[in-house]
mmCIF file of C-alpha atoms in Angstrom:
data_model
loop_
_atom_site.group_PDB
_atom_site.id
_atom_site.type_symbol
_atom_site.label_atom_id
_atom_site.label_comp_id
_atom_site.label_asym_id
_atom_site.label_seq_id
_atom_site.Cartn_x
_atom_site.Cartn_y
_atom_site.Cartn_z
ATOM 1 C CA UNK A 1 -27.053 -1.535 -3.397
ATOM 2 C CA UNK A 2 -28.132 -4.344 -4.899
ATOM 3 C CA UNK A 3 -30.458 -3.013 -7.392
ATOM 4 C CA UNK A 4 -28.851 -1.201 -9.270
ATOM 5 C CA UNK A 5 -26.341 -4.343 -10.148
ATOM 6 C CA UNK A 6 -28.927 -6.359 -11.204
ATOM 7 C CA UNK A 7 -30.498 -3.644 -13.183
ATOM 8 C CA UNK A 8 -27.121 -2.571 -14.861
ATOM 9 C CA UNK A 9 -26.116 -6.619 -15.275
ATOM 10 C CA UNK A 10 -25.996 -6.691 -18.775
ATOM 11 C CA UNK A 11 -23.497 -3.437 -18.642
ATOM 12 C CA UNK A 12 -21.186 -5.521 -15.982
ATOM 13 C CA UNK A 13 -20.763 -8.241 -18.409
ATOM 14 C CA UNK A 14 -20.135 -6.873 -21.275
ATOM 15 C CA UNK A 15 -17.095 -5.569 -18.919
ATOM 16 C CA UNK A 16 -15.957 -7.559 -17.495
ATOM 17 C CA UNK A 17 -12.540 -7.673 -18.390
ATOM 18 C CA UNK A 18 -12.061 -3.762 -17.341
ATOM 19 C CA UNK A 19 -13.751 -4.723 -14.287
ATOM 20 C CA UNK A 20 -11.481 -7.390 -13.267
ATOM 21 C CA UNK A 21 -7.764 -5.536 -14.528
ATOM 22 C CA UNK A 22 -9.236 -2.438 -12.540
ATOM 23 C CA UNK A 23 -9.535 -3.832 -10.085
ATOM 24 C CA UNK A 24 -6.327 -5.543 -9.400
ATOM 25 C CA UNK A 25 -4.350 -2.100 -11.100
ATOM 26 C CA UNK A 26 -6.271 -0.724 -8.505
ATOM 27 C CA UNK A 27 -5.175 -3.328 -5.466
ATOM 28 C CA UNK A 28 -1.820 -3.279 -6.451
ATOM 29 C CA UNK A 29 -1.494 0.359 -7.177
ATOM 30 C CA UNK A 30 -3.129 0.751 -3.289
ATOM 31 C CA UNK A 31 -0.762 -1.090 -2.010
ATOM 32 C CA UNK A 32 2.513 0.077 -3.685
ATOM 33 C CA UNK A 33 1.587 3.484 -3.038
ATOM 34 C CA UNK A 34 0.334 2.818 1.178
ATOM 35 C CA UNK A 35 3.433 0.944 1.772
ATOM 36 C CA UNK A 36 6.034 2.558 0.171
ATOM 37 C CA UNK A 37 4.706 5.925 1.208
ATOM 38 C CA UNK A 38 4.063 4.731 5.313
ATOM 39 C CA UNK A 39 8.147 3.702 5.452
ATOM 40 C CA UNK A 40 8.833 6.568 3.162
ATOM 41 C CA UNK A 41 7.717 8.449 6.059
ATOM 42 C CA UNK A 42 9.262 6.268 8.588
ATOM 43 C CA UNK A 43 6.311 4.889 9.971
ATOM 44 C CA UNK A 44 7.010 0.568 12.122
ATOM 45 C CA UNK A 45 6.441 -2.281 9.721
ATOM 46 C CA UNK A 46 3.282 -3.144 11.901
ATOM 47 C CA UNK A 47 1.674 0.332 11.057
ATOM 48 C CA UNK A 48 3.252 -0.402 7.188
ATOM 49 C CA UNK A 49 1.062 -3.904 7.234
ATOM 50 C CA UNK A 50 -1.752 -2.238 9.032
ATOM 51 C CA UNK A 51 -2.428 0.560 6.622
ATOM 52 C CA UNK A 52 -2.456 -2.568 4.201
ATOM 53 C CA UNK A 53 -5.549 -3.095 3.355
ATOM 54 C CA UNK A 54 -7.589 0.003 3.710
ATOM 55 C CA UNK A 55 -9.669 0.711 0.771
ATOM 56 C CA UNK A 56 -11.290 -2.844 1.928
ATOM 57 C CA UNK A 57 -14.485 -2.931 4.119
ATOM 58 C CA UNK A 58 -13.682 -3.006 7.207
ATOM 59 C CA UNK A 59 -14.244 -7.065 8.290
ATOM 60 C CA UNK A 60 -12.708 -8.094 5.618
ATOM 61 C CA UNK A 61 -9.609 -5.462 5.313
ATOM 62 C CA UNK A 62 -9.456 -5.887 9.766
ATOM 63 C CA UNK A 63 -8.784 -9.637 8.898
ATOM 64 C CA UNK A 64 -6.671 -8.687 6.438
ATOM 65 C CA UNK A 65 -4.276 -7.565 9.038
ATOM 66 C CA UNK A 66 -4.012 -9.529 10.989
ATOM 67 C CA UNK A 67 -3.041 -11.957 8.795
ATOM 68 C CA UNK A 68 -0.499 -9.777 7.663
ATOM 69 C CA UNK A 69 0.527 -8.963 11.470
ATOM 70 C CA UNK A 70 -0.766 -5.826 11.570
ATOM 71 C CA UNK A 71 -3.283 -4.136 14.292
ATOM 72 C CA UNK A 72 -6.939 -4.536 13.050
ATOM 73 C CA UNK A 73 -8.244 -1.448 14.549
ATOM 74 C CA UNK A 74 -5.965 1.051 13.478
ATOM 75 C CA UNK A 75 -6.253 -1.044 10.536
ATOM 76 C CA UNK A 76 -10.600 -0.268 10.964
ATOM 77 C CA UNK A 77 -9.816 3.383 12.040
ATOM 78 C CA UNK A 78 -7.599 3.962 8.210
ATOM 79 C CA UNK A 79 -10.533 2.281 6.296
ATOM 80 C CA UNK A 80 -13.907 4.472 7.987
ATOM 81 C CA UNK A 81 -11.077 7.446 7.664
ATOM 82 C CA UNK A 82 -10.450 6.524 3.920
ATOM 83 C CA UNK A 83 -14.010 5.695 3.013
ATOM 84 C CA UNK A 84 -14.850 9.129 4.250
ATOM 85 C CA UNK A 85 -12.405 10.990 2.707
ATOM 86 C CA UNK A 86 -13.503 8.981 -0.885
ATOM 87 C CA UNK A 87 -17.020 9.692 0.029
ATOM 88 C CA UNK A 88 -16.716 13.670 0.199
ATOM 89 C CA UNK A 89 -13.848 13.915 -2.134
ATOM 90 C CA UNK A 90 -13.553 11.043 -4.880
ATOM 91 C CA UNK A 91 -15.992 12.608 -6.977
ATOM 92 C CA UNK A 92 -14.042 16.113 -6.652
ATOM 93 C CA UNK A 93 -10.835 14.424 -7.636
ATOM 94 C CA UNK A 94 -11.960 12.391 -10.952
ATOM 95 C CA UNK A 95 -13.448 15.344 -12.317
ATOM 96 C CA UNK A 96 -10.684 18.220 -11.395
ATOM 97 C CA UNK A 97 -8.741 14.622 -13.045
ATOM 98 C CA UNK A 98 -11.701 14.785 -16.373
ATOM 99 C CA UNK A 99 -12.819 11.390 -15.856
ATOM 100 C CA UNK A 100 -16.123 11.902 -16.653
ATOM 101 C CA UNK A 101 -17.459 8.151 -17.756
ATOM 102 C CA UNK A 102 -19.295 6.215 -14.754
ATOM 103 C CA UNK A 103 -17.642 3.199 -15.426
ATOM 104 C CA UNK A 104 -14.770 4.721 -14.903
ATOM 105 C CA UNK A 105 -15.308 6.246 -11.848
ATOM 106 C CA UNK A 106 -17.529 4.218 -10.031
ATOM 107 C CA UNK A 107 -14.544 1.189 -10.658
ATOM 108 C CA UNK A 108 -12.568 4.300 -8.838
ATOM 109 C CA UNK A 109 -14.698 4.933 -6.105
ATOM 110 C CA UNK A 110 -14.902 1.589 -5.277
ATOM 111 C CA UNK A 111 -12.159 0.160 -5.639
ATOM 112 C CA UNK A 112 -10.164 2.830 -3.371
ATOM 113 C CA UNK A 113 -13.006 4.225 -0.875
ATOM 114 C CA UNK A 114 -15.469 0.939 -0.838
ATOM 115 C CA UNK A 115 -19.186 1.092 0.179
ATOM 116 C CA UNK A 116 -19.000 4.757 2.009
ATOM 117 C CA UNK A 117 -17.465 5.361 -1.323
ATOM 118 C CA UNK A 118 -19.600 4.299 -3.176
ATOM 119 C CA UNK A 119 -22.864 5.449 -1.304
ATOM 120 C CA UNK A 120 -21.663 9.130 -3.151
ATOM 121 C CA UNK A 121 -21.820 6.783 -6.013
ATOM 122 C CA UNK A 122 -26.263 7.019 -5.446
ATOM 123 C CA UNK A 123 -26.904 10.576 -6.433
ATOM 124 C CA UNK A 124 -25.065 10.572 -9.079
ATOM 125 C CA UNK A 125 -25.875 7.669 -11.370
ATOM 126 C CA UNK A 126 -26.791 4.001 -10.888
ATOM 127 C CA UNK A 127 -23.862 2.559 -12.971
ATOM 128 C CA UNK A 128 -21.704 4.483 -10.730
ATOM 129 C CA UNK A 129 -23.543 2.216 -7.874
ATOM 130 C CA UNK A 130 -23.290 -1.048 -9.920
ATOM 131 C CA UNK A 131 -19.579 -0.561 -10.715
ATOM 132 C CA UNK A 132 -18.338 0.634 -7.348
ATOM 133 C CA UNK A 133 -20.315 -2.369 -5.551
ATOM 134 C CA UNK A 134 -18.302 -4.724 -7.892
ATOM 135 C CA UNK A 135 -14.961 -3.152 -7.465
ATOM 136 C CA UNK A 136 -15.655 -3.521 -3.438
ATOM 137 C CA UNK A 137 -15.798 -7.256 -3.968
ATOM 138 C CA UNK A 138 -13.623 -7.496 -6.235
ATOM 139 C CA UNK A 139 -11.027 -5.757 -4.598
ATOM 140 C CA UNK A 140 -11.556 -7.380 -1.343
ATOM 141 C CA UNK A 141 -10.675 -10.801 -2.876
ATOM 142 C CA UNK A 142 -7.502 -8.723 -4.656
ATOM 143 C CA UNK A 143 -6.418 -7.209 -1.623
ATOM 144 C CA UNK A 144 -6.212 -10.777 0.677
ATOM 145 C CA UNK A 145 -4.861 -13.076 -2.861
ATOM 146 C CA UNK A 146 -2.376 -10.222 -3.212
ATOM 147 C CA UNK A 147 -0.867 -8.554 -0.580
ATOM 148 C CA UNK A 148 0.935 -10.636 1.441
ATOM 149 C CA UNK A 149 3.116 -12.059 -2.177
ATOM 150 C CA UNK A 150 3.197 -7.768 -3.256
ATOM 151 C CA UNK A 151 4.845 -6.879 0.546
ATOM 152 C CA UNK A 152 7.087 -10.089 0.361
ATOM 153 C CA UNK A 153 8.587 -9.040 -3.222
ATOM 154 C CA UNK A 154 8.902 -4.776 -1.793
ATOM 155 C CA UNK A 155 9.901 -6.016 1.507
#
């Protein structure tokens, strides 16, 4: 996934504001939606905390989960499921929503379903892979920084 980053470096630089804001908004939407849904369905606090980092790559997600008081093995399972779902359904869902822009697609898939999801972009567009790869890193950082304060505000 590094080669598409190098090949599309100029585009990444041109759209850095969109990428940064998209990663932060995607992170916030993910944290808030999974927290509220899990609470609505009666999940315990420990399960809720385990689900929060589901859109981050597994090693980072497990550390975030442990830091929040979640169950890292449960987090790992949810991360894997999220990635598989994103790889299988991400492009179809975005197409149904009318999203055609490679930057938007790469950002959405990278922010929501990490490397497994971005791997599905390889057959579509190098730009999707580049944007998705960068989104993985940005969302990992944003989730590590924002998850605890957002959960505190939601409680």
